[in-house]
Amino acid sequence: MRILLISSSYNGLCQRAHVELDNLGHDISITLALSADDVRTAVALFQPDLIICPFLKEKIPEDVWSRHLCIIVHPGIRGDRGPSSLDWAIMNSEKEWGVTALQAVEEMDAGDIWATATFKMRPGSKASIYRREVTHAAIRTILETVERIESRDFVPEPLDYANPDVRGQLRPLMKQSERKIDWEVDNVETILRKIHAGDSAPGVLDTINGEEYYLFGVHEESRLRGWQPGAIIAQRHGAICRAAINGAVWISHLKKKNIDKVPFYKRLLGHQKQLEFKLPAALVLGHTLDDIPESPIDPLYMENDKTFKEIWYEEENQVGYLHFDFHNGAMSTEQCHRLLDAYRRAVQRPTKVLVLMGGTDFWSNGIHLNVIEAADNPANESWRNINGIDDIVREIITTENKLTISSVWGSAGAGGAMVILAADKVWAREGVIFNPHYKTMGLYGSEYWTYLLPKRVGPVKALELTETPLPLGMKKAKAIGYIDEILPDTYEVYQAQLRQKAEALAASPDFGRLLGEKRERRQRDEKAKPLAAYRAAELQHMQMNFAGKFYGGEVNYHEARYNFVHKIRPKETAAYLAKHMRLDMARFNELRQPLAY
Ligand code: COA
């Protein structure tokens, strides 16, 4: 079928839908819902058999939904309607939630139901549940809907609130007054729920030292305590710990309210920048935390307490597991230094296999663009950051006393998708998406990708992957040799299989031979071209990017980073996504002025 995806942004779910439908052989084009006319033009040019909206905040124009079958993927159970579905599900402590694929009609989310899927809720942020459970269920409903449409004999179910199976209801947009934390009254469980429900957007508005901030990234603390609810009682790795009436919570990120954005072009004219985006809490609060004590933890030897931890290590049956769960998968210079230190110590442990676990939502998304944007000198900070990641990659590649595995449960982008390849083996979850390219950020890239990627997929595919900024699904990743194994999409099953396979590798009679072969391969490669030479060449390109020179003449890194961090919407859908624009440029121009519909 010819399927047009209409989406508010090319987010993780839209990328996954793109990959899955493409795998099934459908002809896919994508348009961002930047304006009603953009949508109309895409429809007129592509003439789709079906329109699917995996993530849509805007309304589809009536002349589109009345003439074409449009399926909206709604992150709610049957009958649920409104713009804050997941927020309410978390706030109301729903035990089970779901995703519904419905037909677009005049009233929002009230069309006939083509498919639904449910899942068990777990404690976690809205974004985390969206990336794991919602995405999993949404893909099921999308694929089921497509199958039903193709069968031509399925009749969708009208929404009927008299049906006892319809448990959902129309709910309003959740307001800040409903999200607000009353520190004198709310217990830890309520605070966690409130912050989770607004994370990653819009956050919970709160006051700290007389200033208003949005709160993100909440974690329960089981040891530290303070007398004054709401007071900051400790800090750790950029996060702050605040007392509650019955315990304490960590808050990792803040965004200052109501700061005027300084547009990028004004920055170039020397206007002072404002930190009007999400950042580690300590970076936002600065000197006001001078008297707040640090609360250190050792990632290698940690009690099983609830607390804020980004890096931690566990060990069983000769296998070590190093977790690095950085918020949004972004790795700042300091985070890289801490990870390198933890990695070196993990390598010293008497194990045979070391598994790199990454984080639960993202394995890694490379250098920390927000922290770089906030730095006094972003070019210098970019340089420190990329060298920080490169040091980790070099350490993994040159590990001689262990076999290493990248266990990829969360998706990965840019440099993060290259770091994965530093390990000897790559095992990834079925639903993972890689974005192994730097071009959209105006970067050449480092992380030894010029050594690691062609070694795995060959020089032609390496070029294809890095030059066309498209997402890569795991079926294709396995077929081209990017990864070695695909593990199941269900968390518990994934973890069980991972551990079983890693332990089997450690106990394998072939272990000694495999380790020997690894060392020989590294020596051969080093002789052919030293790692330092790959790094130097990559960093030379990066230096040009950081200096503001364009890579490939298309994108300026500092402007691209500004737009990314400030969430500036693009002016048009990128040509590599909008296949319809490539179909008939002449017809496209004709349709644009005035739009003939
Ligand atoms: N630095 C800082 N923040 C990052 C980040 C990075 N490298 N990569 C992702 N994020 C943040 C996003 O801003 C977003 O923040 P939010 O919590 O305010 O919503 C969050 O992580 C999720 O990212 P999003 O883009 O919504 O996820 P996605 O699944 O739709 O897309 C990527 C994933 C990797 C394609 C996309 O995030 C991306 O292009 N990241 C930039 C990668 C990069 O260029 N790194 C630098 C070069 S090494």
XYZ file of C-alpha atoms and ligand atoms in Angstrom:
645
model
C 0.000 0.000 0.000
C 0.989 3.624 -0.374
C 1.014 4.890 3.191
C 1.494 8.514 4.183
C 2.620 9.097 7.760
C 1.546 12.467 9.149
C 3.286 13.354 12.389
C 3.896 16.379 14.597
C 7.568 15.413 14.636
C 9.676 12.559 13.348
C 9.852 11.145 16.866
C 10.850 7.680 18.043
C 7.386 6.212 17.478
C 7.103 7.683 13.982
C 10.577 6.354 13.161
C 9.633 2.894 14.386
C 6.348 2.920 12.407
C 8.330 3.981 9.330
C 10.812 1.134 9.766
C 8.155 -1.546 10.476
C 5.891 -0.591 7.551
C 8.881 -0.344 5.248
C 9.957 -3.852 6.342
C 6.554 -5.112 5.201
C 7.154 -3.688 1.734
C 4.755 -0.727 1.894
C 5.552 2.454 -0.003
C 6.014 5.114 2.688
C 6.219 8.871 2.612
C 6.221 11.195 5.601
C 5.054 14.714 6.180
C 5.312 16.750 9.336
C 2.045 18.490 10.228
C 3.668 21.913 9.962
C 0.556 23.468 8.407
C -2.751 22.325 6.924
C -1.408 23.186 3.487
C 1.694 21.043 3.955
C -0.590 18.127 4.793
C -2.843 18.800 1.798
C 0.118 19.061 -0.563
C 1.612 15.790 0.679
C -1.723 14.013 0.239
C -2.289 15.467 -3.220
C 1.195 14.509 -4.394
C 1.476 11.073 -2.824
C -2.146 9.956 -3.357
C -1.937 7.504 -0.457
C -4.138 4.441 -0.003
C -3.934 5.052 3.710
C -2.863 7.822 6.076
C -1.499 6.951 9.512
C -0.771 9.537 12.199
C 1.538 7.902 14.778
C 2.003 11.095 16.819
C -0.232 14.003 15.947
C -1.087 17.014 18.076
C -2.687 19.025 15.255
C -6.079 18.480 13.595
C -6.156 16.938 10.142
C -7.957 19.222 7.656
C -11.529 18.068 6.980
C -10.962 17.907 3.230
C -8.249 15.321 3.939
C -9.968 13.032 6.454
C -13.282 13.149 4.615
C -11.676 11.877 1.379
C -8.963 9.549 2.704
C -8.913 6.896 5.368
C -6.883 8.481 8.207
C -5.887 6.467 11.245
C -4.939 8.304 14.426
C -2.792 6.490 16.970
C -4.025 7.651 20.367
C -2.046 6.805 23.539
C -5.113 5.815 25.535
C -7.502 2.956 26.139
C -10.746 2.481 24.193
C -12.911 5.559 24.716
C -10.149 7.718 26.154
C -9.976 11.140 24.514
C -8.067 14.364 24.986
C -4.537 15.764 24.840
C -3.274 14.559 28.268
C -4.060 10.826 28.142
C -0.880 9.440 29.618
C -0.578 12.316 32.099
C -3.985 11.379 33.549
C -3.223 7.659 33.465
C -0.114 8.240 35.600
C -1.766 10.796 37.862
C -4.742 8.474 38.484
C -2.472 5.462 39.140
C -4.131 3.390 36.407
C -3.048 -0.243 36.621
C -3.536 -0.864 32.927
C -3.418 1.521 30.003
C -3.418 1.192 26.230
C -3.222 2.521 22.710
C -6.119 2.860 20.289
C -6.022 3.254 16.506
C -9.059 5.260 15.481
C -10.397 6.755 12.325
C -10.126 10.551 12.074
C -13.480 12.339 12.143
C -14.639 15.844 13.029
C -14.543 15.297 16.796
C -11.026 14.602 18.088
C -10.372 10.945 19.089
C -14.052 10.008 18.613
C -13.845 8.019 15.358
C -14.404 4.314 14.759
C -11.921 1.999 16.426
C -9.715 -0.145 14.176
C -7.509 -1.740 16.819
C -6.543 -1.448 20.476
C -3.821 -2.916 22.650
C -3.354 -2.703 26.399
C -0.335 -2.915 28.691
C 0.435 -3.031 32.393
C 1.466 0.356 33.793
C 4.717 0.628 35.764
C 6.195 3.445 37.820
C 8.132 5.670 35.437
C 8.043 8.972 33.612
C 5.517 9.637 30.873
C 8.315 9.732 28.285
C 9.706 6.423 29.483
C 6.289 4.714 29.321
C 5.741 6.294 25.908
C 9.064 4.995 24.586
C 8.586 1.478 25.933
C 4.995 0.352 26.523
C 3.139 2.856 24.331
C 5.485 2.386 21.375
C 5.249 -1.407 21.656
C 1.422 -1.287 21.794
C 1.189 1.398 19.099
C 3.185 -0.669 16.625
C 0.905 -3.635 17.324
C -2.208 -1.548 16.647
C -0.715 0.007 13.506
C 0.247 -3.353 12.033
C -3.106 -4.879 12.983
C -4.973 -1.941 11.433
C -3.017 -2.216 8.176
C -3.732 -5.954 8.062
C -7.434 -5.326 8.670
C -7.609 -2.672 5.970
C -5.858 -4.967 3.526
C -8.297 -7.778 4.320
C -11.127 -5.450 3.162
C -13.707 -7.257 5.270
C -13.090 -5.704 8.673
C -15.695 -3.324 10.022
C -14.283 -0.888 12.595
C -16.144 -0.512 15.866
C -18.015 2.744 16.509
C -17.145 4.387 19.809
C -20.026 3.559 22.153
C -19.817 4.613 25.786
C -22.706 2.242 26.606
C -20.365 -0.675 25.868
C -18.922 -1.903 29.211
C -15.555 -2.565 27.485
C -15.231 1.160 26.831
C -13.596 2.319 30.066
C -12.043 5.546 28.822
C -13.529 9.026 28.849
C -12.925 12.505 27.492
C -10.382 14.257 29.701
C -9.242 17.864 29.527
C -5.724 19.174 29.060
C -3.952 18.802 32.407
C -3.228 22.212 33.913
C -0.268 23.276 36.071
C -2.696 23.795 38.975
C -3.424 20.050 38.817
C 0.265 19.163 38.600
C 1.375 21.469 41.438
C 3.265 19.915 44.361
C 2.227 20.958 47.851
C 5.438 20.071 49.730
C 3.713 20.414 53.120
C 1.035 17.866 52.193
C 2.190 15.613 49.324
C 4.036 12.452 50.251
C 6.889 10.940 48.239
C 4.556 8.691 46.255
C 2.427 11.687 45.180
C 5.469 13.800 44.280
C 6.863 10.983 42.134
C 3.522 10.578 40.379
C 3.129 14.306 39.699
C 6.610 14.748 38.270
C 6.424 11.516 36.263
C 3.107 12.646 34.705
C 4.692 15.820 33.294
C 8.050 14.401 32.243
C 9.405 15.058 29.581
C 6.877 17.845 28.943
C 5.641 20.203 30.239
C 7.272 19.552 33.643
C 5.867 20.518 37.030
C 6.091 24.210 37.832
C 7.583 24.841 41.261
C 9.391 27.543 43.211
C 12.995 27.185 44.395
C 14.696 30.064 46.226
C 11.933 32.401 45.049
C 12.332 31.575 41.332
C 10.016 29.477 39.170
C 11.295 26.309 37.508
C 9.836 23.245 35.786
C 10.935 19.987 37.438
C 12.021 16.817 35.587
C 13.750 13.517 36.295
C 12.494 12.431 39.711
C 14.000 9.551 41.720
C 13.080 8.260 45.160
C 15.676 8.508 47.951
C 15.541 5.966 50.752
C 18.212 7.233 53.211
C 18.572 11.020 53.215
C 16.092 13.051 55.240
C 15.447 16.754 55.941
C 13.246 18.704 58.347
C 11.770 21.263 55.967
C 9.651 19.756 53.150
C 10.833 21.091 49.762
C 14.270 22.137 51.091
C 17.358 21.053 49.134
C 19.328 18.728 51.393
C 21.989 17.229 49.102
C 23.402 17.252 45.595
C 24.960 14.574 43.404
C 26.185 14.635 39.820
C 24.059 17.639 38.897
C 20.877 16.468 40.646
C 19.373 17.935 43.816
C 17.754 16.041 46.686
C 14.709 17.649 48.331
C 13.079 16.718 51.592
C 9.481 15.510 51.621
C 7.124 14.951 54.548
C 7.887 11.223 54.628
C 11.279 10.939 52.906
C 13.105 12.667 50.081
C 13.287 12.796 46.288
C 16.008 13.581 43.771
C 15.288 15.940 40.893
C 17.805 15.707 38.092
C 16.737 18.459 35.682
C 15.211 21.936 35.766
C 14.010 24.446 33.212
C 13.652 28.082 34.169
C 10.216 29.563 33.542
C 9.524 32.549 31.342
C 12.873 33.522 30.017
C 12.807 35.275 26.694
C 14.424 33.213 23.979
C 17.317 34.940 22.281
C 17.064 33.883 18.621
C 20.110 32.285 17.048
C 20.811 35.183 14.710
C 20.830 37.614 17.669
C 23.351 35.360 19.379
C 25.601 35.872 16.405
C 25.275 39.603 17.016
C 26.561 39.129 20.541
C 23.307 39.047 22.557
C 23.716 37.182 25.788
C 22.234 33.715 25.798
C 19.505 32.626 28.183
C 19.339 29.128 29.629
C 15.711 28.606 28.680
C 15.946 24.853 28.169
C 16.179 21.684 30.259
C 19.497 21.311 32.100
C 20.981 19.412 35.043
C 19.544 21.050 38.167
C 22.908 22.080 39.635
C 23.864 23.851 36.429
C 20.668 25.908 36.602
C 20.902 26.708 40.328
C 24.644 27.458 40.243
C 26.113 29.146 43.323
C 22.902 28.879 45.313
C 23.990 25.265 45.930
C 27.408 26.208 47.343
C 26.412 25.203 50.878
C 24.561 22.043 49.880
C 26.587 18.909 50.699
C 27.602 16.426 48.010
C 26.249 12.931 48.542
C 28.763 10.608 46.864
C 28.144 7.031 45.756
C 30.463 4.389 44.409
C 29.045 2.837 41.233
C 30.924 -0.408 41.784
C 29.913 -0.984 45.372
C 26.394 0.157 45.981
C 23.682 -0.885 48.384
C 20.420 -1.771 46.763
C 18.835 1.425 48.066
C 16.544 3.688 46.144
C 18.490 6.757 45.149
C 19.672 8.783 42.144
C 22.332 6.881 40.245
C 23.441 7.232 36.651
C 26.214 4.635 36.630
C 26.099 1.334 38.472
C 27.623 -2.088 38.242
C 26.538 -5.628 39.089
C 28.218 -8.967 38.705
C 27.149 -12.581 38.516
C 28.715 -15.837 37.323
C 31.839 -14.234 35.796
C 29.836 -11.558 33.985
C 29.907 -7.860 34.892
C 27.093 -5.503 33.865
C 27.893 -1.795 33.631
C 24.806 0.424 33.464
C 24.965 4.063 32.387
C 21.480 5.492 32.439
C 22.026 9.140 31.519
C 18.949 11.330 31.160
C 17.894 11.222 27.485
C 21.043 9.265 26.667
C 23.034 12.501 26.492
C 26.600 12.198 27.839
C 28.295 15.379 29.038
C 32.065 15.649 29.512
C 31.777 15.008 33.269
C 29.502 12.025 32.715
C 32.015 10.619 30.209
C 34.831 11.008 32.747
C 32.824 9.186 35.398
C 31.873 6.430 32.973
C 35.488 5.975 31.869
C 36.548 5.647 35.483
C 33.801 3.088 36.205
C 34.666 1.161 33.033
C 38.353 0.950 33.990
C 37.443 -0.360 37.424
C 34.951 -2.866 35.983
C 37.691 -4.168 33.688
C 39.853 -4.882 36.769
C 37.188 -7.184 38.234
C 37.790 -10.937 38.059
C 35.154 -11.563 35.376
C 35.394 -12.893 31.825
C 32.647 -10.915 30.119
C 31.695 -7.263 30.549
C 28.265 -6.161 29.337
C 27.655 -2.494 28.507
C 24.026 -1.937 29.416
C 23.492 1.742 28.481
C 20.267 3.228 29.840
C 16.695 2.022 29.896
C 15.205 4.657 27.577
C 18.268 5.345 25.435
C 21.524 3.422 25.223
C 23.286 6.672 24.323
C 22.655 9.710 22.138
C 26.233 10.984 22.079
C 27.541 14.297 23.335
C 25.301 16.396 25.597
C 23.956 19.112 23.339
C 22.092 20.977 26.112
C 25.109 21.186 28.404
C 27.232 22.302 25.447
C 24.652 24.934 24.522
C 24.767 26.265 28.096
C 28.572 26.478 28.190
C 30.361 29.838 28.016
C 32.289 28.547 25.038
C 30.244 25.834 23.271
C 33.001 25.089 20.749
C 35.499 24.320 23.536
C 32.941 22.324 25.472
C 32.084 20.310 22.333
C 35.779 19.510 21.982
C 36.087 18.360 25.608
C 32.896 16.326 25.280
C 33.827 14.506 22.072
C 37.250 13.692 23.500
C 35.538 12.377 26.634
C 33.469 9.941 24.566
C 36.416 9.008 22.378
C 38.426 8.058 25.476
C 35.672 5.638 26.504
C 35.488 4.088 23.034
C 39.265 3.626 22.897
C 39.216 1.961 26.310
C 36.520 -0.496 25.180
C 38.232 -1.311 21.882
C 41.555 -1.952 23.609
C 40.182 -4.101 26.446
C 42.280 -7.263 26.263
C 41.314 -9.333 29.284
C 37.581 -9.697 28.596
C 35.021 -10.162 25.900
C 32.710 -7.170 25.798
C 29.055 -7.008 24.770
C 26.856 -4.021 24.006
C 23.409 -4.936 25.290
C 21.105 -2.472 23.581
C 17.692 -2.237 25.190
C 17.203 1.509 24.573
C 17.578 3.224 21.210
C 20.732 5.081 20.199
C 21.579 8.040 18.013
C 24.579 9.793 16.473
C 27.764 9.083 18.449
C 25.842 6.768 20.792
C 25.017 4.474 17.888
C 28.756 4.258 17.114
C 29.932 3.682 20.700
C 27.860 0.481 20.646
C 30.197 -0.927 18.002
C 33.259 -0.637 20.234
C 32.253 -3.879 21.991
C 33.086 -7.311 20.587
C 29.452 -8.306 20.309
C 26.264 -6.308 19.858
C 22.966 -7.752 21.015
C 19.933 -5.520 20.616
C 16.232 -5.572 21.411
C 13.915 -6.163 18.477
C 12.222 -2.751 18.724
C 15.397 -0.655 18.994
C 16.011 2.131 16.488
C 19.512 3.383 15.638
C 20.217 6.739 14.025
C 23.849 6.195 13.059
C 24.483 9.572 11.459
C 25.667 13.044 12.418
C 24.693 15.070 9.379
C 21.514 16.598 10.756
C 23.638 18.103 13.547
C 26.195 19.442 11.053
C 28.921 17.145 12.372
C 31.391 14.784 10.744
C 31.369 12.633 13.883
C 34.072 10.888 15.871
C 33.852 7.959 18.327
C 36.247 6.084 15.984
C 33.301 5.513 13.664
C 35.540 5.519 10.590
C 37.225 2.403 12.049
C 34.245 0.695 13.690
C 31.427 1.093 11.190
C 33.093 -0.031 7.923
C 34.658 -2.932 9.837
C 31.161 -4.191 10.596
C 29.086 -3.238 7.565
C 31.653 -2.522 4.851
C 32.596 0.864 3.396
C 29.603 1.200 1.054
C 26.960 0.597 3.690
C 28.900 2.785 6.129
C 28.640 5.643 3.677
C 24.979 4.955 3.007
C 24.136 4.926 6.725
C 26.016 8.112 7.554
C 25.057 10.111 4.464
C 21.280 9.436 4.539
C 19.973 10.361 7.960
C 17.369 7.607 8.213
C 16.576 5.379 11.195
C 17.778 1.810 11.143
C 15.604 -1.030 12.458
C 17.103 -4.159 13.953
C 16.099 -6.555 11.142
C 18.136 -4.559 8.663
C 20.858 -3.911 11.250
C 21.310 -7.657 11.659
C 21.178 -8.322 7.921
C 24.028 -5.873 7.253
C 26.124 -6.985 10.224
C 25.642 -3.848 12.375
C 24.455 -6.075 15.223
C 24.981 -9.755 15.957
C 21.768 -10.831 17.636
C 18.210 -9.654 18.145
C 16.672 -10.196 21.591
C 12.937 -10.033 22.434
C 10.990 -6.826 22.975
C 9.637 -7.737 26.437
C 11.782 -6.369 29.278
C 11.817 -9.414 31.564
C 12.377 -11.881 28.713
C 15.122 -9.658 27.274
C 16.941 -9.476 30.602
C 16.678 -13.223 31.208
C 17.993 -14.098 27.727
C 20.781 -11.532 27.910
C 22.064 -12.916 31.194
C 21.772 -16.509 30.047
C 23.705 -15.818 26.838
C 26.382 -13.694 28.533
C 26.968 -16.369 31.176
C 27.097 -19.067 28.508
C 29.781 -17.060 26.696
C 31.812 -16.695 29.898
C 31.534 -20.427 30.572
C 32.130 -21.483 26.978
C 35.070 -23.835 26.292
C 35.804 -21.519 23.328
C 36.297 -18.478 25.558
C 40.125 -18.623 25.539
C 40.233 -19.021 21.767
C 37.777 -16.141 21.227
C 39.809 -13.856 23.483
C 43.017 -14.811 21.691
C 41.465 -14.108 18.290
C 40.242 -10.743 19.528
C 43.765 -9.726 20.622
C 45.284 -10.838 17.349
C 42.650 -8.956 15.345
C 43.340 -5.781 17.300
C 47.078 -6.102 16.776
C 46.597 -6.644 13.039
C 44.240 -3.653 12.806
C 46.613 -1.456 14.793
C 49.462 -2.342 12.437
C 47.342 -1.566 9.376
C 46.255 1.808 10.773
C 46.654 2.920 14.398
C 43.548 3.892 16.334
C 45.174 7.263 17.005
C 45.208 7.967 13.269
C 41.463 7.346 12.943
C 40.816 9.624 15.887
C 43.089 12.382 14.657
C 41.451 12.430 11.220
C 37.919 12.460 12.661
C 38.760 15.176 15.154
C 40.265 17.324 12.444
C 36.862 17.362 10.740
C 35.144 17.960 14.077
C 37.417 20.891 14.807
C 36.215 22.480 11.584
C 32.593 21.821 12.572
C 33.147 23.328 16.017
C 34.828 26.324 14.463
C 31.567 26.891 12.613
C 32.623 25.656 9.217
C 29.976 23.656 7.417
C 30.330 19.933 6.921
C 29.204 19.044 3.406
C 28.063 22.649 2.974
C 24.589 22.053 4.418
C 24.230 22.446 8.151
C 25.976 24.710 10.649
C 26.585 22.782 13.878
C 26.001 25.737 16.211
C 22.734 26.648 14.524
C 21.578 23.010 14.331
C 22.374 22.550 18.022
C 20.560 25.766 18.922
C 17.472 24.586 17.001
C 17.612 21.111 18.553
C 18.018 22.323 22.121
C 15.352 25.019 21.733
C 13.022 22.619 19.937
C 12.599 24.899 16.935
C 10.366 23.183 14.418
C 11.814 22.802 10.926
C 10.316 24.934 8.175
C 9.617 21.913 6.012
C 9.786 18.139 6.084
C 13.255 16.886 5.173
C 13.419 15.659 1.591
C 14.797 12.250 2.620
C 11.533 11.621 4.515
C 9.057 13.314 2.186
C 9.172 10.923 -0.731
C 6.167 12.710 -2.249
C 8.272 15.840 -2.776
C 10.749 13.891 -4.829
C 8.015 12.335 -6.966
C 7.038 15.325 -8.974
C 8.665 18.635 -8.226
C 6.782 20.362 -11.022
C 3.439 19.167 -9.726
C 4.510 20.153 -6.221
C 5.155 23.743 -7.284
C 1.870 23.843 -9.173
C -0.039 22.640 -6.111
C 1.619 25.088 -3.792
C 0.184 28.215 -5.412
C -2.666 28.401 -4.988
C -3.490 25.042 -3.550
C -5.841 23.230 -5.887
C -7.866 20.855 -3.809
N 21.937 15.928 23.935
C 20.966 16.484 24.695
N 19.688 16.074 24.664
C 19.382 15.081 23.813
C 20.343 14.473 22.982
C 21.680 14.927 23.069
N 22.653 14.389 22.361
N 19.746 13.528 22.244
C 18.451 13.521 22.600
N 18.221 14.474 23.540
C 16.954 14.788 24.215
C 15.947 15.528 23.337
O 16.153 16.902 23.371
C 14.657 15.137 24.012
O 14.510 15.949 25.163
P 13.146 16.152 25.963
O 13.250 15.298 27.178
O 13.150 17.592 26.346
O 12.035 15.792 25.065
C 14.914 13.705 24.465
O 16.323 13.565 24.500
C 14.383 12.671 23.548
O 14.868 12.945 22.250
P 13.926 12.929 20.999
O 14.636 13.630 19.905
O 12.559 13.403 21.368
O 13.887 11.348 20.777
P 13.630 10.577 19.443
O 13.558 9.147 19.812
O 12.501 11.199 18.747
O 14.959 10.819 18.549
C 17.365 10.942 18.185
C 16.190 10.245 18.915
C 18.662 10.324 18.664
C 17.227 10.748 16.673
C 17.353 12.454 18.465
O 17.163 12.678 19.843
C 18.628 13.173 18.041
O 18.824 13.455 16.875
N 19.492 13.487 19.040
C 20.694 14.221 18.802
C 21.834 13.263 18.588
C 23.097 14.039 18.281
O 23.167 14.745 17.296
N 24.092 13.917 19.166
C 25.260 14.698 19.032
C 26.287 14.144 18.107
S 27.209 12.832 18.855
